[in-house]
Coordinates of C-alpha atoms in Angstrom, one line a residue:
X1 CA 24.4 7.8 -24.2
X2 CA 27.6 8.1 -22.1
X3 CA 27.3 8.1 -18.3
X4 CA 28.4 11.6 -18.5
X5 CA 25.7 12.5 -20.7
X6 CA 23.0 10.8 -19.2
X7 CA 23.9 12.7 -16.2
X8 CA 23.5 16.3 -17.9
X9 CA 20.4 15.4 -19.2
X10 CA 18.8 14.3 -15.7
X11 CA 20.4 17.5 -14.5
X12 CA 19.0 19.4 -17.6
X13 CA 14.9 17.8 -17.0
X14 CA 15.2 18.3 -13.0
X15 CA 16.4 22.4 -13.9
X16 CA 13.9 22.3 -16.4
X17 CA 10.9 20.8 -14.2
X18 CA 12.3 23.1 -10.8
X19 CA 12.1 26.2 -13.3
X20 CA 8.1 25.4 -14.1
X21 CA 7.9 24.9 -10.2
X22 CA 9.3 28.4 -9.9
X23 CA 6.5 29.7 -12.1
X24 CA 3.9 28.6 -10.3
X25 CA 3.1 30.7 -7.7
X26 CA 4.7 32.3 -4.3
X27 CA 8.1 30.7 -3.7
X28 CA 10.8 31.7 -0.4
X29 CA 14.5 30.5 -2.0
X30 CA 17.9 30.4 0.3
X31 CA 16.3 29.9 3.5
X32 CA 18.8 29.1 5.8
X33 CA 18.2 26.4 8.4
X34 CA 21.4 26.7 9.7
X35 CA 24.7 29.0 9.2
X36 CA 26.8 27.1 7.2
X37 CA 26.8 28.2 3.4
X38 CA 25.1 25.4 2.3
X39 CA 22.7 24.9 4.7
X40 CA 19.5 26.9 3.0
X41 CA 16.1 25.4 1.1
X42 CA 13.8 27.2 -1.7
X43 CA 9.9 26.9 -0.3
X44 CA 7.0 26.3 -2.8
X45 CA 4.0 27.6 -1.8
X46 CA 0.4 26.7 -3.0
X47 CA -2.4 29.8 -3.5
X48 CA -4.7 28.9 -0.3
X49 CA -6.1 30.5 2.4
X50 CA -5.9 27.7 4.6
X51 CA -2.9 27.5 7.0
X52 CA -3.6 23.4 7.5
X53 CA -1.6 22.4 4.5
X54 CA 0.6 19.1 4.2
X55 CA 4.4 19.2 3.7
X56 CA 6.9 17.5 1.4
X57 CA 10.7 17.9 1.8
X58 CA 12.6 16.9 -0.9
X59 CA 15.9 15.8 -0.9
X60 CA 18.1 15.7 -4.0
X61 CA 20.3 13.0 -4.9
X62 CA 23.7 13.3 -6.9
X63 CA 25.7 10.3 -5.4
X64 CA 26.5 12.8 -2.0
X65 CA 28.4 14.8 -4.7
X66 CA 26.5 16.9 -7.3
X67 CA 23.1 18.7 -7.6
X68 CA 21.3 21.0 -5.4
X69 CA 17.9 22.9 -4.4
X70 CA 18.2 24.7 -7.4
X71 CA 17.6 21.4 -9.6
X72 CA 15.2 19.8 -6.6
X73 CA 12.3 21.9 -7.4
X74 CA 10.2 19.9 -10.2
X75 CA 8.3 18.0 -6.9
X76 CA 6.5 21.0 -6.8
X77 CA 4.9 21.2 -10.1
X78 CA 2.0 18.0 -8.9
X79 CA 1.9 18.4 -5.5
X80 CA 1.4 22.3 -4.9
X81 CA -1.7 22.5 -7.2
X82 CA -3.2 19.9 -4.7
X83 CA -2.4 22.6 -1.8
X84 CA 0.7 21.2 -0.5
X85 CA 4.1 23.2 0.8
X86 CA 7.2 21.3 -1.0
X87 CA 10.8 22.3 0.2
X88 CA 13.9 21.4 -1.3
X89 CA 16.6 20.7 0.8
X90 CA 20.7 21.9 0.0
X91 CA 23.7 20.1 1.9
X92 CA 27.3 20.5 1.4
X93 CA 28.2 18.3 -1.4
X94 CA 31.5 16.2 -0.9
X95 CA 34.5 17.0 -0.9
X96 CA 33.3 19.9 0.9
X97 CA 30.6 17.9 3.1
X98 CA 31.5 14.5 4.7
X99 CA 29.1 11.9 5.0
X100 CA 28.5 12.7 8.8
X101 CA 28.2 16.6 7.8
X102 CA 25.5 15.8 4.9
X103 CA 23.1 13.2 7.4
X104 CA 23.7 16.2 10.1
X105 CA 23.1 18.5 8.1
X106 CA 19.6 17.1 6.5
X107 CA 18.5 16.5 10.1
X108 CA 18.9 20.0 10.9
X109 CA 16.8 21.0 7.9
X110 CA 13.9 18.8 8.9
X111 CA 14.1 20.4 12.9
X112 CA 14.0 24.0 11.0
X113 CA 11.4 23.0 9.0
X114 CA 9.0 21.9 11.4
X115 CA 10.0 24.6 14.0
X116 CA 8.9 27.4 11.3
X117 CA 5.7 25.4 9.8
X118 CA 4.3 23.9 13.1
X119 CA 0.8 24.9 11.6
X120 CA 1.3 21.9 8.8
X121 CA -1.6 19.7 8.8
X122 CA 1.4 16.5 7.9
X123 CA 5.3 16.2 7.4
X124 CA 6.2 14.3 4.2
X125 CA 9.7 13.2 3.0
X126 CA 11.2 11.9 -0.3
X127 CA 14.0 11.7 -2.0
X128 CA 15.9 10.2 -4.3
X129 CA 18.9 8.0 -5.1
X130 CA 21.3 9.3 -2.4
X131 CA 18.7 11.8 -1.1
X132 CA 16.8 8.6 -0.4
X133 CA 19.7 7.4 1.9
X134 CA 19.4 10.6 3.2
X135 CA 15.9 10.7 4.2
X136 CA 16.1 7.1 5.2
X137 CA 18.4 8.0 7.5
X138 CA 16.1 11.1 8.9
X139 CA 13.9 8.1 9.8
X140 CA 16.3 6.4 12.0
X141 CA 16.9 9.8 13.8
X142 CA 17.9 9.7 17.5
X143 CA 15.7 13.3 18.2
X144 CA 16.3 13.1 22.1
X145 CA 19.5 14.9 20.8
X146 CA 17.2 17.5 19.3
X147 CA 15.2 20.1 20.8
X148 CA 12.4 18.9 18.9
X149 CA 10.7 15.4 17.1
X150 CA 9.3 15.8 13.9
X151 CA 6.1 13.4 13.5
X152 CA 6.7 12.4 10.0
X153 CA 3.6 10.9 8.4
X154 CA 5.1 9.6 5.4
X155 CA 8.3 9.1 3.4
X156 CA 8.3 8.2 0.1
X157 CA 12.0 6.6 -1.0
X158 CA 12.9 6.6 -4.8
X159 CA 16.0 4.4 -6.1
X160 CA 17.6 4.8 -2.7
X161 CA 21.2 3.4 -1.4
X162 CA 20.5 1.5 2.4
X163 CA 23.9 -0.2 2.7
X164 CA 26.9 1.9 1.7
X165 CA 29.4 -0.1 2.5
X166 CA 29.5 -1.6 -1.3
X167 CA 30.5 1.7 -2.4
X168 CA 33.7 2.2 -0.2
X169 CA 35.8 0.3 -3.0
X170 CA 34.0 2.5 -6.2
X171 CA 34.7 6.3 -7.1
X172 CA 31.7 7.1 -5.6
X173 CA 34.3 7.1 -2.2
X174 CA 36.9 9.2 -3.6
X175 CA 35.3 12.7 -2.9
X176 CA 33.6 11.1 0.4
X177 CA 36.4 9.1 2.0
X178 CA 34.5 7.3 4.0
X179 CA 36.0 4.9 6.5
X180 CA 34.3 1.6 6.8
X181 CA 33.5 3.2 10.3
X182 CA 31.8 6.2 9.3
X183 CA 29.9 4.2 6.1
X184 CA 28.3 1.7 8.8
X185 CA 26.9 4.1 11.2
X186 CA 25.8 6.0 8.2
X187 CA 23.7 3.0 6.8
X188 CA 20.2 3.0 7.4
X189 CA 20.3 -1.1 7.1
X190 CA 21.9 -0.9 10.1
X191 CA 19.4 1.5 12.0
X192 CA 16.1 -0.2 11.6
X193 CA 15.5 -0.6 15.5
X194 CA 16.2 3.2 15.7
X195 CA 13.9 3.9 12.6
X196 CA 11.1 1.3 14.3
X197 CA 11.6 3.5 18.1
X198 CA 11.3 6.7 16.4
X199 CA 9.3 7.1 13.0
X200 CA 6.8 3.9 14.3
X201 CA 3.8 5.5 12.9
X202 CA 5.1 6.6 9.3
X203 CA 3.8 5.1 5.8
X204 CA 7.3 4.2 4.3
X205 CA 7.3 3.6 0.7
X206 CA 10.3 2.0 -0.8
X207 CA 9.9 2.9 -4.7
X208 CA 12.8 0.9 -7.2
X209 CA 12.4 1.7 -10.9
X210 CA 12.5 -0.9 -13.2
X211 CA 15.5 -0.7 -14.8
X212 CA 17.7 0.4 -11.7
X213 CA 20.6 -1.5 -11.7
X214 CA 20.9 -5.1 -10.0
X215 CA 22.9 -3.3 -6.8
X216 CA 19.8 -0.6 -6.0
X217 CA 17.2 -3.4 -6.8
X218 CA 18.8 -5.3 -4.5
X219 CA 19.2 -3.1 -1.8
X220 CA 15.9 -1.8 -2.4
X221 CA 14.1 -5.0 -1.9
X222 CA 16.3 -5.8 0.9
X223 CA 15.6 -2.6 2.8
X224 CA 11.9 -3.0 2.8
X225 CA 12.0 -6.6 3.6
X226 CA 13.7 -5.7 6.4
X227 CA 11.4 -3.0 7.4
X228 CA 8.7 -5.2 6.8
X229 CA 9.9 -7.9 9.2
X230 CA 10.5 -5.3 12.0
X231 CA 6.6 -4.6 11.6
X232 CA 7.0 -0.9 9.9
X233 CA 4.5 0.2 7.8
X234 CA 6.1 -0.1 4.8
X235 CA 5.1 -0.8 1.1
X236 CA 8.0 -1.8 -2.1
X237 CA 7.0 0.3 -5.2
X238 CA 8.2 -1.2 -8.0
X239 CA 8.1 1.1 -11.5
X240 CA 7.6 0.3 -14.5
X241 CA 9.2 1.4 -17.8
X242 CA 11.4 3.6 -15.7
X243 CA 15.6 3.7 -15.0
X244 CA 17.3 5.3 -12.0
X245 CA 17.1 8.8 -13.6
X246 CA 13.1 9.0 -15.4
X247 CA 11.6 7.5 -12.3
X248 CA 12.2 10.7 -10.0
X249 CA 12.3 13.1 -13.5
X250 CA 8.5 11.8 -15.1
X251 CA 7.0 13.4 -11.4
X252 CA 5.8 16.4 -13.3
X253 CA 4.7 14.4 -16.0
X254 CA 0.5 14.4 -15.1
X255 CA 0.3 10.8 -17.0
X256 CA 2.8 9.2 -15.5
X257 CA 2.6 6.5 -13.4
X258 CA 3.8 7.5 -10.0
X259 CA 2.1 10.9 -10.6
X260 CA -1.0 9.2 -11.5
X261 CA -1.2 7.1 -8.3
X262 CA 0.4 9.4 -6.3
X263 CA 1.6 7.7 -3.0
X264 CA 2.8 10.6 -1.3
X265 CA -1.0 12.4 -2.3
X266 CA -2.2 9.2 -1.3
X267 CA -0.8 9.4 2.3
X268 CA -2.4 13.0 2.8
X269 CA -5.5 12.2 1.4
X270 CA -5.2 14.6 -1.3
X271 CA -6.1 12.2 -4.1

């Protein structure tokens, strides 16, 4: 397949999987968190009675310049059967969106978040490829500037990017035109003393699929070594029989490895 059509068929399964999410049951879509036009998230919420129910936000990837909540859904489809609230997360994609916009805007999602589901029995964060950039750098979060700190149990990191300063040079920068400024402070390889001062108590899992590139396998292995060395609670998830796109697209697969062992059911307990 051609790069452009591998990237309509991951867009294809991750519409296809957030459409049998939709089905499930009781679902809020275009909350906003903020007042920007793409600052909203779609809610997915499991049939229970109890109000002490664990929360997942998801964060889509796209390379900071494509996809959205309506194709970050499919997380639901494992995790809301075992009771627990998933909310996908929309940013302003570049060119619109810079790369300080997109971090500021995620953060602002998670504060909402929590401020409207303070009943949760656990905050939970994923996401993938660039989204896991983005919730990596939720971790290193300064939330004195906030009016509120999200305890975040858990974050579960799929194919993520840690160091973005390799892509200043590719077309990844074009829409993004990032600075070599802006890409550093926006690197979560250079946050980890923030991360280890304010998400201390989180289970981080790095996940890396088999077949991801040399550059994300690097970076991957990299990151949680040096989350590891900081003393984080961190463990490296290596996948197998899986690319950059299948590893996040097989979650609503019931036999799939990841689903199987479940890390982020694992964290709550759930499985």
């Amino acid at each position: 397949m051609s790069a452009d059509d591998v990237i309509q068929a991951h867009m294809k399964a991750l519409k296809e999987g957030t459409g049998k999410a939709r089905a499930l049951g009781q679902t809020l879509l275009n909350v906003p968190y903020g007042e920007g036009d793409g600052e909203k998230l779609d809610v997915y919420i499991p049939s229970t009675n109890s109000l002490e129910m664990p929360l997942v936000i998801y964060i889509h990837g796209g390379y900071w310049q494509f996809l959205s909540k309506e194709e970050s859904g499919f997380m639901a489809v494992p995790l809301v059967s075992k009771g627990v609230v998933v909310v996908a997360v929309d940013y302003d994609i570049a060119p619109k969106g810079n790369m300080d916009l997109i971090v500021s805007q995620v953060r602002k999602s998670v504060v909402s978040v929590v401020q409207q589901y303070s009943h949760i029995s656990g905050l939970y964060i994923c996401g993938h490829s660039a989204g896991a950039h983005l919730a990596a750098m939720v971790l290193s979060t300064d939330w004195s500037q906030y009016s509120i700190t999200p305890q975040i149990k858990g974050a579960f990191l799929v194919s993520g990017i840690y160091d973005l300063l390799p892509i200043m040079s590719t077309y990844v920068n074009e829409p993004l035109k990032m600075t070599e400024e802006v890409a550093v402070r926006n690197s979560p390889t250079t946050l980890v003393q923030q991360l280890k001062s304010s998400s201390s108590d989180c289970h981080i899992v790095v996940a890396v699929a088999q077949h991801d590139s040399p550059e994300f396998r690097k970076q991957s292995e990299e990151y949680y070594k040096m989350l590891k060395t900081s003393a984080l609670n961190v463990t490296l998830e290596d996948v197998p029989d899986t690319d950059h796109f299948n590893v996040i697209e097989r979650l609503v697969d019931e036999e799939y490895h990841l689903t199987k062992v479940h890390l982020l059911l694992k964290m709550m307990g759930k499985c």
